[in-house]
Amino acid sequence: MKMMFEEERIDLAHTVQKMFDRKNTNLAGGNMSIKVFDQKMHPYIIMTPTFMSETYYSELHAAQILVIDEETGEKIDGVGDVTREINMHKEAYKAHPGIRCVYHSHAEESMFWATAGLDMPNVTEATRELGQIKVLPFAPATSQALADIVFKNLQAIGDKAMENVFLLNSHGVVITTTDLHVAARILETLEWNAKIAYQQALFIKLGLLSDYRSCGANYKEALPSVPPIAMPEVPITAIPAKFPSHPQRPANLM
C-alpha cells in the first residue's frame, strides 16, 4: 500500500539529503516543503520534520516527510514532529498562489551577507535572473514576526515571488519557487554568487575595482535580456494545478 503523496515525499527526502551533503545548510537546521493537491484540489504542505539536520543529518526516509493540511495546519501523515518554522512556510504559501516550494537554509556563504544586514550584490550570470537579492529586517528565528515579514515582502513583489530569494537577517535564506529542484538550483548558484561578491568586495577595498562587476559591466547596469528561470508548465505534484501567468520581468534587473 502506497503512502500519501509517496513519490513527492521520496523526492523531497532525496533532495534534502543531497543539499545537506553539499553543505548547503548546517546542523543547526533548515527545512524544505512543497505544496501539493489531492483529487479534490485540497492543498497540503509536504515538509521535512523538526531536527532534520541535528538528529538525522538529513538522512530521511520518505515516511519521515510530513503531510500537513494547509488549511487546518494538522499533521495528516509522517513520522516526526512539525518544525516551529512551519509558520514561515504557511505565510509564504499564503502570499502568492504560484509558490509551490519553500526552502529555508542556513547557507554558509549567503549567511555572511545576511548577518551583515546587507543586500547581496548580484554579480554572476547564473543569478541575474533573480534580480535584487534583498535582506529582510531582523526578527527571531521561528517567530510569527519573522513569518509576517516574509509574507509582507513576498506580497510586495507580486509574481516575482514565484522565483525569489530573500536573505533572512542572521538566519540564512528563504527561497520561494514553483518547483523543488528549481529551489535547489537557486540556492547552489546563490552560494557561488555570495562568495564571488565577497571577493569582489575585497578588490573594491584594495582599489582594484571601482564597484561590483557583472557580465562585463557594472552590476547595476541592465542586461539586454535575462533568460527566465526554467519552470514546468504545471507543478510536479500528485494532481496538476495551473500556475498563475508567468511574471513579466522588469527591464532593469539589478
mmCIF file of N, CA, C and O in Angstrom, residues 57-96:
data_model
loop_
_atom_site.group_PDB
_atom_site.id
_atom_site.type_symbol
_atom_site.label_atom_id
_atom_site.label_comp_id
_atom_site.label_asym_id
_atom_site.label_seq_id
_atom_site.Cartn_x
_atom_site.Cartn_y
_atom_site.Cartn_z
ATOM 1 N N TYR A 57 20.812 14.223 10.350
ATOM 2 C CA TYR A 57 21.792 14.625 9.333
ATOM 3 C C TYR A 57 21.173 14.614 7.934
ATOM 4 O O TYR A 57 21.829 14.303 6.947
ATOM 5 N N SER A 58 19.884 14.899 7.896
ATOM 6 C CA SER A 58 19.095 14.951 6.653
ATOM 7 C C SER A 58 18.992 13.612 5.931
ATOM 8 O O SER A 58 18.585 13.565 4.771
ATOM 9 N N GLU A 59 19.335 12.527 6.602
ATOM 10 C CA GLU A 59 19.168 11.185 6.010
ATOM 11 C C GLU A 59 17.768 10.689 6.368
ATOM 12 O O GLU A 59 17.581 9.859 7.249
ATOM 13 N N LEU A 60 16.798 11.215 5.667
ATOM 14 C CA LEU A 60 15.401 10.968 5.989
ATOM 15 C C LEU A 60 14.797 9.905 5.084
ATOM 16 O O LEU A 60 15.054 9.869 3.880
ATOM 17 N N HIS A 61 13.966 9.056 5.658
ATOM 18 C CA HIS A 61 13.122 8.149 4.864
ATOM 19 C C HIS A 61 11.880 8.934 4.436
ATOM 20 O O HIS A 61 11.462 9.880 5.103
ATOM 21 N N ALA A 62 11.304 8.529 3.326
ATOM 22 C CA ALA A 62 10.101 9.217 2.842
ATOM 23 C C ALA A 62 8.992 9.245 3.891
ATOM 24 O O ALA A 62 8.215 10.210 3.965
ATOM 25 N N ALA A 63 8.930 8.205 4.738
ATOM 26 C CA ALA A 63 7.890 8.147 5.773
ATOM 27 C C ALA A 63 8.075 9.226 6.835
ATOM 28 O O ALA A 63 7.129 9.562 7.558
ATOM 29 N N GLN A 64 9.297 9.777 6.926
ATOM 30 C CA GLN A 64 9.546 10.850 7.890
ATOM 31 C C GLN A 64 9.147 12.229 7.356
ATOM 32 O O GLN A 64 9.100 13.199 8.113
ATOM 33 N N ILE A 65 8.884 12.301 6.067
ATOM 34 C CA ILE A 65 8.410 13.557 5.488
ATOM 35 C C ILE A 65 6.940 13.726 5.860
ATOM 36 O O ILE A 65 6.125 12.824 5.650
ATOM 37 N N LEU A 66 6.606 14.865 6.406
ATOM 38 C CA LEU A 66 5.269 15.085 6.946
ATOM 39 C C LEU A 66 4.300 15.572 5.879
ATOM 40 O O LEU A 66 4.672 16.293 4.954
ATOM 41 N N VAL A 67 3.052 15.195 6.033
ATOM 42 C CA VAL A 67 1.953 15.712 5.219
ATOM 43 C C VAL A 67 1.070 16.544 6.134
ATOM 44 O O VAL A 67 0.516 16.033 7.112
ATOM 45 N N ILE A 68 0.955 17.827 5.836
ATOM 46 C CA ILE A 68 0.224 18.762 6.685
ATOM 47 C C ILE A 68 -0.914 19.387 5.889
ATOM 48 O O ILE A 68 -0.708 19.848 4.762
ATOM 49 N N ASP A 69 -2.091 19.380 6.454
ATOM 50 C CA ASP A 69 -3.235 20.040 5.831
ATOM 51 C C ASP A 69 -2.973 21.540 5.844
ATOM 52 O O ASP A 69 -2.835 22.141 6.920
ATOM 53 N N GLU A 70 -2.893 22.157 4.664
ATOM 54 C CA GLU A 70 -2.547 23.582 4.620
ATOM 55 C C GLU A 70 -3.605 24.448 5.285
ATOM 56 O O GLU A 70 -3.282 25.463 5.915
ATOM 57 N N GLU A 71 -4.856 24.061 5.181
ATOM 58 C CA GLU A 71 -5.929 24.907 5.705
ATOM 59 C C GLU A 71 -6.056 24.833 7.222
ATOM 60 O O GLU A 71 -6.337 25.834 7.880
ATOM 61 N N THR A 72 -5.840 23.641 7.803
ATOM 62 C CA THR A 72 -6.018 23.479 9.253
ATOM 63 C C THR A 72 -4.698 23.461 10.018
ATOM 64 O O THR A 72 -4.689 23.665 11.233
ATOM 65 N N GLY A 73 -3.589 23.180 9.324
ATOM 66 C CA GLY A 73 -2.301 23.049 9.985
ATOM 67 C C GLY A 73 -2.100 21.708 10.660
ATOM 68 O O GLY A 73 -1.074 21.475 11.310
ATOM 69 N N GLU A 74 -3.058 20.790 10.492
ATOM 70 C CA GLU A 74 -2.991 19.478 11.139
ATOM 71 C C GLU A 74 -2.042 18.543 10.386
ATOM 72 O O GLU A 74 -2.058 18.477 9.163
ATOM 73 N N LYS A 75 -1.208 17.807 11.142
ATOM 74 C CA LYS A 75 -0.366 16.784 10.532
ATOM 75 C C LYS A 75 -1.231 15.571 10.201
ATOM 76 O O LYS A 75 -1.861 14.991 11.085
ATOM 77 N N ILE A 76 -1.244 15.182 8.926
ATOM 78 C CA ILE A 76 -2.074 14.083 8.457
ATOM 79 C C ILE A 76 -1.294 12.775 8.421
ATOM 80 O O ILE A 76 -1.822 11.702 8.707
ATOM 81 N N ASP A 77 -0.019 12.845 8.067
ATOM 82 C CA ASP A 77 0.796 11.642 7.936
ATOM 83 C C ASP A 77 2.261 12.013 8.126
ATOM 84 O O ASP A 77 2.645 13.184 8.015
ATOM 85 N N GLY A 78 3.087 10.997 8.391
ATOM 86 C CA GLY A 78 4.513 11.221 8.550
ATOM 87 C C GLY A 78 4.983 10.915 9.961
ATOM 88 O O GLY A 78 4.229 11.040 10.930
ATOM 89 N N VAL A 79 6.241 10.497 10.079
ATOM 90 C CA VAL A 79 6.829 10.134 11.364
ATOM 91 C C VAL A 79 7.723 11.286 11.821
ATOM 92 O O VAL A 79 8.742 11.574 11.193
ATOM 93 N N GLY A 80 7.335 11.945 12.877
ATOM 94 C CA GLY A 80 8.118 13.067 13.382
ATOM 95 C C GLY A 80 7.211 14.235 13.721
ATOM 96 O O GLY A 80 5.992 14.196 13.506
ATOM 97 N N ASP A 81 7.810 15.277 14.255
ATOM 98 C CA ASP A 81 7.058 16.448 14.695
ATOM 99 C C ASP A 81 7.204 17.585 13.696
ATOM 100 O O ASP A 81 8.205 17.688 12.975
ATOM 101 N N VAL A 82 6.223 18.456 13.695
ATOM 102 C CA VAL A 82 6.237 19.621 12.810
ATOM 103 C C VAL A 82 7.232 20.646 13.350
ATOM 104 O O VAL A 82 7.245 20.953 14.545
ATOM 105 N N THR A 83 8.071 21.176 12.477
ATOM 106 C CA THR A 83 9.033 22.196 12.869
ATOM 107 C C THR A 83 8.343 23.483 13.287
ATOM 108 O O THR A 83 7.270 23.825 12.782
ATOM 109 N N ARG A 84 8.988 24.210 14.202
ATOM 110 C CA ARG A 84 8.455 25.519 14.622
ATOM 111 C C ARG A 84 8.510 26.538 13.491
ATOM 112 O O ARG A 84 7.889 27.590 13.572
ATOM 113 N N GLU A 85 9.262 26.214 12.421
ATOM 114 C CA GLU A 85 9.390 27.113 11.281
ATOM 115 C C GLU A 85 8.195 27.001 10.335
ATOM 116 O O GLU A 85 8.144 27.698 9.317
ATOM 117 N N ILE A 86 7.211 26.156 10.661
ATOM 118 C CA ILE A 86 6.060 25.952 9.780
ATOM 119 C C ILE A 86 5.328 27.263 9.513
ATOM 120 O O ILE A 86 4.785 27.464 8.417
ATOM 121 N N ASN A 87 5.332 28.183 10.486
ATOM 122 C CA ASN A 87 4.599 29.429 10.280
ATOM 123 C C ASN A 87 5.156 30.232 9.112
ATOM 124 O O ASN A 87 4.396 30.847 8.355
ATOM 125 N N MET A 88 6.488 30.223 8.918
ATOM 126 C CA MET A 88 7.072 30.950 7.795
ATOM 127 C C MET A 88 6.661 30.319 6.472
ATOM 128 O O MET A 88 6.371 31.017 5.494
ATOM 129 N N HIS A 89 6.626 28.992 6.418
ATOM 130 C CA HIS A 89 6.208 28.299 5.195
ATOM 131 C C HIS A 89 4.746 28.602 4.886
ATOM 132 O O HIS A 89 4.398 28.893 3.738
ATOM 133 N N LYS A 90 3.891 28.534 5.893
ATOM 134 C CA LYS A 90 2.466 28.803 5.677
ATOM 135 C C LYS A 90 2.236 30.230 5.185
ATOM 136 O O LYS A 90 1.430 30.457 4.272
ATOM 137 N N GLU A 91 2.942 31.186 5.761
ATOM 138 C CA GLU A 91 2.771 32.578 5.344
ATOM 139 C C GLU A 91 3.294 32.793 3.925
ATOM 140 O O GLU A 91 2.725 33.577 3.154
ATOM 141 N N ALA A 92 4.378 32.077 3.561
ATOM 142 C CA ALA A 92 4.907 32.200 2.199
ATOM 143 C C ALA A 92 3.901 31.669 1.188
ATOM 144 O O ALA A 92 3.628 32.315 0.158
ATOM 145 N N TYR A 93 3.313 30.512 1.452
ATOM 146 C CA TYR A 93 2.321 29.961 0.524
ATOM 147 C C TYR A 93 1.091 30.856 0.430
ATOM 148 O O TYR A 93 0.470 30.968 -0.622
ATOM 149 N N LYS A 94 0.748 31.489 1.538
ATOM 150 C CA LYS A 94 -0.409 32.386 1.545
ATOM 151 C C LYS A 94 -0.148 33.646 0.732
ATOM 152 O O LYS A 94 -1.073 34.272 0.207
ATOM 153 N N ALA A 95 1.127 34.029 0.607
ATOM 154 C CA ALA A 95 1.473 35.295 -0.043
ATOM 155 C C ALA A 95 1.215 35.289 -1.541
ATOM 156 O O ALA A 95 0.926 36.334 -2.127
ATOM 157 N N HIS A 96 1.337 34.117 -2.192
ATOM 158 C CA HIS A 96 1.153 34.051 -3.644
ATOM 159 C C HIS A 96 0.754 32.627 -4.045
ATOM 160 O O HIS A 96 1.401 31.663 -3.632
#
